[in-house]
Amino acid sequence: MSATPHDQPLPPPRVEEVSDGVYAYVQPDGSWWINNTGFLAGRRAVIGIDACSTERRTRAYREAVARVTGRTITTLVNTHHHGDHTFGNYLFPEATIVAHERTRELILAEGIPAYRAAWSPEVEWGELEAVAPFLTYTDGVTLHADELRCEVRHIGTAAHTTNDSYVWIPERRLLFSGDLLFNGGTPFVLMGSVDGALEALDLLEELGAETIVPGHGDVCGPEVIGRVRGYLRFVRETAERGRAAGLTPLETARETDLGEWAGLLDPERIVGNLHRAYAELDGLARGGDIDLFAAVGDMITFNGGRPLSCLA
């Protein structure tokens, strides 16, 4: 089975005011490397949530913030270390960049990773420079946009990655989830944990959000949590069956009917997710090291031997 085809031009990114003075910057279609960001416009300062994957996309984001606020981002939160959320950090020289301490560690260790070669070769990444957060926390930090309280919290377990944080604005019942939640795209836990991601969903649900800006896909409501939970349970159950039958993650993926999940973007992520699920069934701790290159290679094989589709 191949990845969902991208045979139509993508709509341009759009700014949505999701609450008074709080904006989501939504980048269709939310597939590989095309993430959402956001910003809070205070009277004197602007708080940004994540950067973008390419120089062009991050510059467009900066311009959108300037059009709306007349200012630049002065505090930038990274929800986790993945490049679609952090490669553009270097284009915010005015900003204090804030993230979990593990986010800083991984950006410093990985730089601009070579694994980008697994995706479409025509992607124009630009002149990227790895810039790590320089204000870090262990559990969380609270920011204030004027009188509006913004709680930045590490989820407390490996989930999408080992260093996921979310931004919760309790007064508005508004959640920026980072990649703990995907809307319309296949959830991805290769660098995190299936069980941890399911636990994280319970924690997010307890917040009682009414509006959610997911890491990828359209702004939505709390119903997205149940959809992501259903997919992750499907991954775990599929791994249990495949492992019991003596199949590899790739073989299991090839024999699996994705059913209701077949319409999600980037369905080849089932292979990477099964690699993580197998490792956990074998006793690996949440977020423990696995062979990422082998897993990505299997996703490419599942994709007919073609690079993974990326329109960033």
PDB file of N, CA, C and O in Angstrom, residues 65-106:
ATOM      1  N   VAL A  65       2.369  36.695  11.280  1.00  0.00           N
ATOM      2  CA  VAL A  65       2.339  37.262  12.629  1.00  0.00           C
ATOM      3  C   VAL A  65       2.451  38.782  12.568  1.00  0.00           C
ATOM      4  O   VAL A  65       1.717  39.516  13.256  1.00  0.00           O
ATOM      5  N   ALA A  66       3.350  39.280  11.735  1.00  0.00           N
ATOM      6  CA  ALA A  66       3.544  40.725  11.621  1.00  0.00           C
ATOM      7  C   ALA A  66       2.297  41.415  11.073  1.00  0.00           C
ATOM      8  O   ALA A  66       1.928  42.510  11.527  1.00  0.00           O
ATOM      9  N   ARG A  67       1.626  40.786  10.121  1.00  0.00           N
ATOM     10  CA  ARG A  67       0.403  41.390   9.564  1.00  0.00           C
ATOM     11  C   ARG A  67      -0.682  41.507  10.621  1.00  0.00           C
ATOM     12  O   ARG A  67      -1.412  42.501  10.673  1.00  0.00           O
ATOM     13  N   VAL A  68      -0.807  40.480  11.449  1.00  0.00           N
ATOM     14  CA  VAL A  68      -1.883  40.462  12.441  1.00  0.00           C
ATOM     15  C   VAL A  68      -1.562  41.362  13.633  1.00  0.00           C
ATOM     16  O   VAL A  68      -2.431  42.091  14.132  1.00  0.00           O
ATOM     17  N   THR A  69      -0.323  41.319  14.090  1.00  0.00           N
ATOM     18  CA  THR A  69       0.023  41.972  15.363  1.00  0.00           C
ATOM     19  C   THR A  69       0.818  43.258  15.200  1.00  0.00           C
ATOM     20  O   THR A  69       0.894  44.054  16.143  1.00  0.00           O
ATOM     21  N   GLY A  70       1.466  43.433  14.051  1.00  0.00           N
ATOM     22  CA  GLY A  70       2.367  44.563  13.883  1.00  0.00           C
ATOM     23  C   GLY A  70       3.676  44.388  14.621  1.00  0.00           C
ATOM     24  O   GLY A  70       4.479  45.331  14.705  1.00  0.00           O
ATOM     25  N   ARG A  71       3.933  43.183  15.136  1.00  0.00           N
ATOM     26  CA  ARG A  71       5.137  42.931  15.931  1.00  0.00           C
ATOM     27  C   ARG A  71       5.733  41.577  15.552  1.00  0.00           C
ATOM     28  O   ARG A  71       5.183  40.865  14.715  1.00  0.00           O
ATOM     29  N   THR A  72       6.836  41.250  16.183  1.00  0.00           N
ATOM     30  CA  THR A  72       7.466  39.953  15.989  1.00  0.00           C
ATOM     31  C   THR A  72       7.296  39.102  17.250  1.00  0.00           C
ATOM     32  O   THR A  72       6.984  39.613  18.327  1.00  0.00           O
ATOM     33  N   ILE A  73       7.518  37.817  17.096  1.00  0.00           N
ATOM     34  CA  ILE A  73       7.450  36.901  18.229  1.00  0.00           C
ATOM     35  C   ILE A  73       8.638  37.152  19.155  1.00  0.00           C
ATOM     36  O   ILE A  73       9.781  37.196  18.712  1.00  0.00           O
ATOM     37  N   THR A  74       8.351  37.328  20.435  1.00  0.00           N
ATOM     38  CA  THR A  74       9.408  37.576  21.419  1.00  0.00           C
ATOM     39  C   THR A  74       9.652  36.388  22.343  1.00  0.00           C
ATOM     40  O   THR A  74      10.690  36.319  23.001  1.00  0.00           O
ATOM     41  N   THR A  75       8.683  35.463  22.421  1.00  0.00           N
ATOM     42  CA  THR A  75       8.859  34.210  23.143  1.00  0.00           C
ATOM     43  C   THR A  75       8.341  33.100  22.251  1.00  0.00           C
ATOM     44  O   THR A  75       7.196  33.172  21.775  1.00  0.00           O
ATOM     45  N   LEU A  76       9.182  32.099  21.987  1.00  0.00           N
ATOM     46  CA  LEU A  76       8.805  31.009  21.098  1.00  0.00           C
ATOM     47  C   LEU A  76       8.885  29.692  21.861  1.00  0.00           C
ATOM     48  O   LEU A  76       9.939  29.325  22.373  1.00  0.00           O
ATOM     49  N   VAL A  77       7.758  28.995  21.943  1.00  0.00           N
ATOM     50  CA  VAL A  77       7.682  27.692  22.601  1.00  0.00           C
ATOM     51  C   VAL A  77       7.852  26.601  21.552  1.00  0.00           C
ATOM     52  O   VAL A  77       7.200  26.627  20.513  1.00  0.00           O
ATOM     53  N   ASN A  78       8.745  25.641  21.802  1.00  0.00           N
ATOM     54  CA  ASN A  78       8.821  24.423  20.984  1.00  0.00           C
ATOM     55  C   ASN A  78       8.114  23.300  21.720  1.00  0.00           C
ATOM     56  O   ASN A  78       8.484  22.962  22.852  1.00  0.00           O
ATOM     57  N   THR A  79       7.103  22.688  21.083  1.00  0.00           N
ATOM     58  CA  THR A  79       6.370  21.614  21.758  1.00  0.00           C
ATOM     59  C   THR A  79       7.146  20.303  21.789  1.00  0.00           C
ATOM     60  O   THR A  79       6.866  19.451  22.643  1.00  0.00           O
ATOM     61  N   HIS A  80       8.105  20.117  20.877  1.00  0.00           N
ATOM     62  CA  HIS A  80       9.000  18.965  20.894  1.00  0.00           C
ATOM     63  C   HIS A  80      10.106  19.221  19.878  1.00  0.00           C
ATOM     64  O   HIS A  80      10.119  20.267  19.229  1.00  0.00           O
ATOM     65  N   HIS A  81      11.027  18.274  19.726  1.00  0.00           N
ATOM     66  CA  HIS A  81      12.250  18.547  18.973  1.00  0.00           C
ATOM     67  C   HIS A  81      12.155  18.340  17.479  1.00  0.00           C
ATOM     68  O   HIS A  81      13.058  18.755  16.745  1.00  0.00           O
ATOM     69  N   HIS A  82      11.106  17.704  16.966  1.00  0.00           N
ATOM     70  CA  HIS A  82      11.057  17.366  15.546  1.00  0.00           C
ATOM     71  C   HIS A  82      11.204  18.605  14.667  1.00  0.00           C
ATOM     72  O   HIS A  82      10.681  19.676  14.975  1.00  0.00           O
ATOM     73  N   GLY A  83      11.873  18.403  13.528  1.00  0.00           N
ATOM     74  CA  GLY A  83      12.249  19.531  12.692  1.00  0.00           C
ATOM     75  C   GLY A  83      11.105  20.318  12.098  1.00  0.00           C
ATOM     76  O   GLY A  83      11.257  21.510  11.803  1.00  0.00           O
ATOM     77  N   ASP A  84       9.948  19.682  11.903  1.00  0.00           N
ATOM     78  CA  ASP A  84       8.832  20.474  11.374  1.00  0.00           C
ATOM     79  C   ASP A  84       8.374  21.526  12.379  1.00  0.00           C
ATOM     80  O   ASP A  84       7.723  22.507  11.999  1.00  0.00           O
ATOM     81  N   HIS A  85       8.729  21.374  13.632  1.00  0.00           N
ATOM     82  CA  HIS A  85       8.364  22.337  14.669  1.00  0.00           C
ATOM     83  C   HIS A  85       9.536  23.203  15.121  1.00  0.00           C
ATOM     84  O   HIS A  85       9.319  24.167  15.864  1.00  0.00           O
ATOM     85  N   THR A  86      10.758  22.853  14.679  1.00  0.00           N
ATOM     86  CA  THR A  86      11.927  23.559  15.213  1.00  0.00           C
ATOM     87  C   THR A  86      12.947  24.020  14.186  1.00  0.00           C
ATOM     88  O   THR A  86      13.799  24.847  14.508  1.00  0.00           O
ATOM     89  N   PHE A  87      12.937  23.484  12.968  1.00  0.00           N
ATOM     90  CA  PHE A  87      13.959  23.890  12.004  1.00  0.00           C
ATOM     91  C   PHE A  87      13.953  25.406  11.798  1.00  0.00           C
ATOM     92  O   PHE A  87      14.985  26.006  11.524  1.00  0.00           O
ATOM     93  N   GLY A  88      12.788  26.037  11.912  1.00  0.00           N
ATOM     94  CA  GLY A  88      12.694  27.474  11.703  1.00  0.00           C
ATOM     95  C   GLY A  88      13.066  28.324  12.901  1.00  0.00           C
ATOM     96  O   GLY A  88      12.979  29.561  12.829  1.00  0.00           O
ATOM     97  N   ASN A  89      13.529  27.721  13.985  1.00  0.00           N
ATOM     98  CA  ASN A  89      13.883  28.498  15.184  1.00  0.00           C
ATOM     99  C   ASN A  89      14.861  29.628  14.871  1.00  0.00           C
ATOM    100  O   ASN A  89      14.780  30.719  15.442  1.00  0.00           O
ATOM    101  N   TYR A  90      15.797  29.364  13.961  1.00  0.00           N
ATOM    102  CA  TYR A  90      16.858  30.335  13.704  1.00  0.00           C
ATOM    103  C   TYR A  90      16.338  31.628  13.081  1.00  0.00           C
ATOM    104  O   TYR A  90      17.050  32.636  13.069  1.00  0.00           O
ATOM    105  N   LEU A  91      15.114  31.607  12.573  1.00  0.00           N
ATOM    106  CA  LEU A  91      14.536  32.799  11.952  1.00  0.00           C
ATOM    107  C   LEU A  91      13.799  33.677  12.956  1.00  0.00           C
ATOM    108  O   LEU A  91      13.122  34.632  12.564  1.00  0.00           O
ATOM    109  N   PHE A  92      13.954  33.377  14.243  1.00  0.00           N
ATOM    110  CA  PHE A  92      13.368  34.198  15.306  1.00  0.00           C
ATOM    111  C   PHE A  92      14.475  34.686  16.242  1.00  0.00           C
ATOM    112  O   PHE A  92      14.492  34.350  17.431  1.00  0.00           O
ATOM    113  N   PRO A  93      15.397  35.487  15.725  1.00  0.00           N
ATOM    114  CA  PRO A  93      16.527  35.921  16.557  1.00  0.00           C
ATOM    115  C   PRO A  93      16.119  36.809  17.717  1.00  0.00           C
ATOM    116  O   PRO A  93      16.867  36.950  18.690  1.00  0.00           O
ATOM    117  N   GLU A  94      14.929  37.416  17.639  1.00  0.00           N
ATOM    118  CA  GLU A  94      14.460  38.296  18.714  1.00  0.00           C
ATOM    119  C   GLU A  94      13.845  37.508  19.875  1.00  0.00           C
ATOM    120  O   GLU A  94      13.585  38.079  20.937  1.00  0.00           O
ATOM    121  N   ALA A  95      13.607  36.220  19.664  1.00  0.00           N
ATOM    122  CA  ALA A  95      12.784  35.459  20.604  1.00  0.00           C
ATOM    123  C   ALA A  95      13.604  34.685  21.622  1.00  0.00           C
ATOM    124  O   ALA A  95      14.677  34.152  21.326  1.00  0.00           O
ATOM    125  N   THR A  96      13.071  34.621  22.835  1.00  0.00           N
ATOM    126  CA  THR A  96      13.521  33.648  23.822  1.00  0.00           C
ATOM    127  C   THR A  96      12.835  32.328  23.475  1.00  0.00           C
ATOM    128  O   THR A  96      11.607  32.250  23.442  1.00  0.00           O
ATOM    129  N   ILE A  97      13.630  31.291  23.200  1.00  0.00           N
ATOM    130  CA  ILE A  97      13.076  30.004  22.775  1.00  0.00           C
ATOM    131  C   ILE A  97      12.991  29.090  23.991  1.00  0.00           C
ATOM    132  O   ILE A  97      13.983  28.861  24.686  1.00  0.00           O
ATOM    133  N   VAL A  98      11.786  28.585  24.235  1.00  0.00           N
ATOM    134  CA  VAL A  98      11.457  27.869  25.466  1.00  0.00           C
ATOM    135  C   VAL A  98      11.019  26.443  25.118  1.00  0.00           C
ATOM    136  O   VAL A  98      10.222  26.248  24.196  1.00  0.00           O
ATOM    137  N   ALA A  99      11.524  25.461  25.863  1.00  0.00           N
ATOM    138  CA  ALA A  99      11.105  24.084  25.631  1.00  0.00           C
ATOM    139  C   ALA A  99      11.546  23.202  26.784  1.00  0.00           C
ATOM    140  O   ALA A  99      12.295  23.618  27.666  1.00  0.00           O
ATOM    141  N   HIS A 100      11.115  21.957  26.735  1.00  0.00           N
ATOM    142  CA  HIS A 100      11.553  20.958  27.700  1.00  0.00           C
ATOM    143  C   HIS A 100      13.054  20.727  27.537  1.00  0.00           C
ATOM    144  O   HIS A 100      13.613  20.836  26.437  1.00  0.00           O
ATOM    145  N   GLU A 101      13.728  20.388  28.635  1.00  0.00           N
ATOM    146  CA  GLU A 101      15.183  20.228  28.591  1.00  0.00           C
ATOM    147  C   GLU A 101      15.614  19.141  27.611  1.00  0.00           C
ATOM    148  O   GLU A 101      16.674  19.237  26.966  1.00  0.00           O
ATOM    149  N   ARG A 102      14.800  18.100  27.446  1.00  0.00           N
ATOM    150  CA  ARG A 102      15.129  17.041  26.496  1.00  0.00           C
ATOM    151  C   ARG A 102      15.025  17.542  25.059  1.00  0.00           C
ATOM    152  O   ARG A 102      15.766  17.073  24.184  1.00  0.00           O
ATOM    153  N   THR A 103      14.138  18.490  24.793  1.00  0.00           N
ATOM    154  CA  THR A 103      14.043  19.088  23.460  1.00  0.00           C
ATOM    155  C   THR A 103      15.364  19.750  23.096  1.00  0.00           C
ATOM    156  O   THR A 103      15.888  19.585  21.993  1.00  0.00           O
ATOM    157  N   ARG A 104      15.919  20.511  24.032  1.00  0.00           N
ATOM    158  CA  ARG A 104      17.218  21.143  23.791  1.00  0.00           C
ATOM    159  C   ARG A 104      18.301  20.092  23.549  1.00  0.00           C
ATOM    160  O   ARG A 104      19.096  20.215  22.603  1.00  0.00           O
ATOM    161  N   GLU A 105      18.331  19.067  24.370  1.00  0.00           N
ATOM    162  CA  GLU A 105      19.357  18.040  24.237  1.00  0.00           C
ATOM    163  C   GLU A 105      19.335  17.396  22.852  1.00  0.00           C
ATOM    164  O   GLU A 105      20.382  17.193  22.227  1.00  0.00           O
ATOM    165  N   LEU A 106      18.151  17.085  22.370  1.00  0.00           N
ATOM    166  CA  LEU A 106      18.039  16.380  21.094  1.00  0.00           C
ATOM    167  C   LEU A 106      18.366  17.282  19.918  1.00  0.00           C
ATOM    168  O   LEU A 106      18.990  16.836  18.942  1.00  0.00           O
TER     169      LEU A 106
END
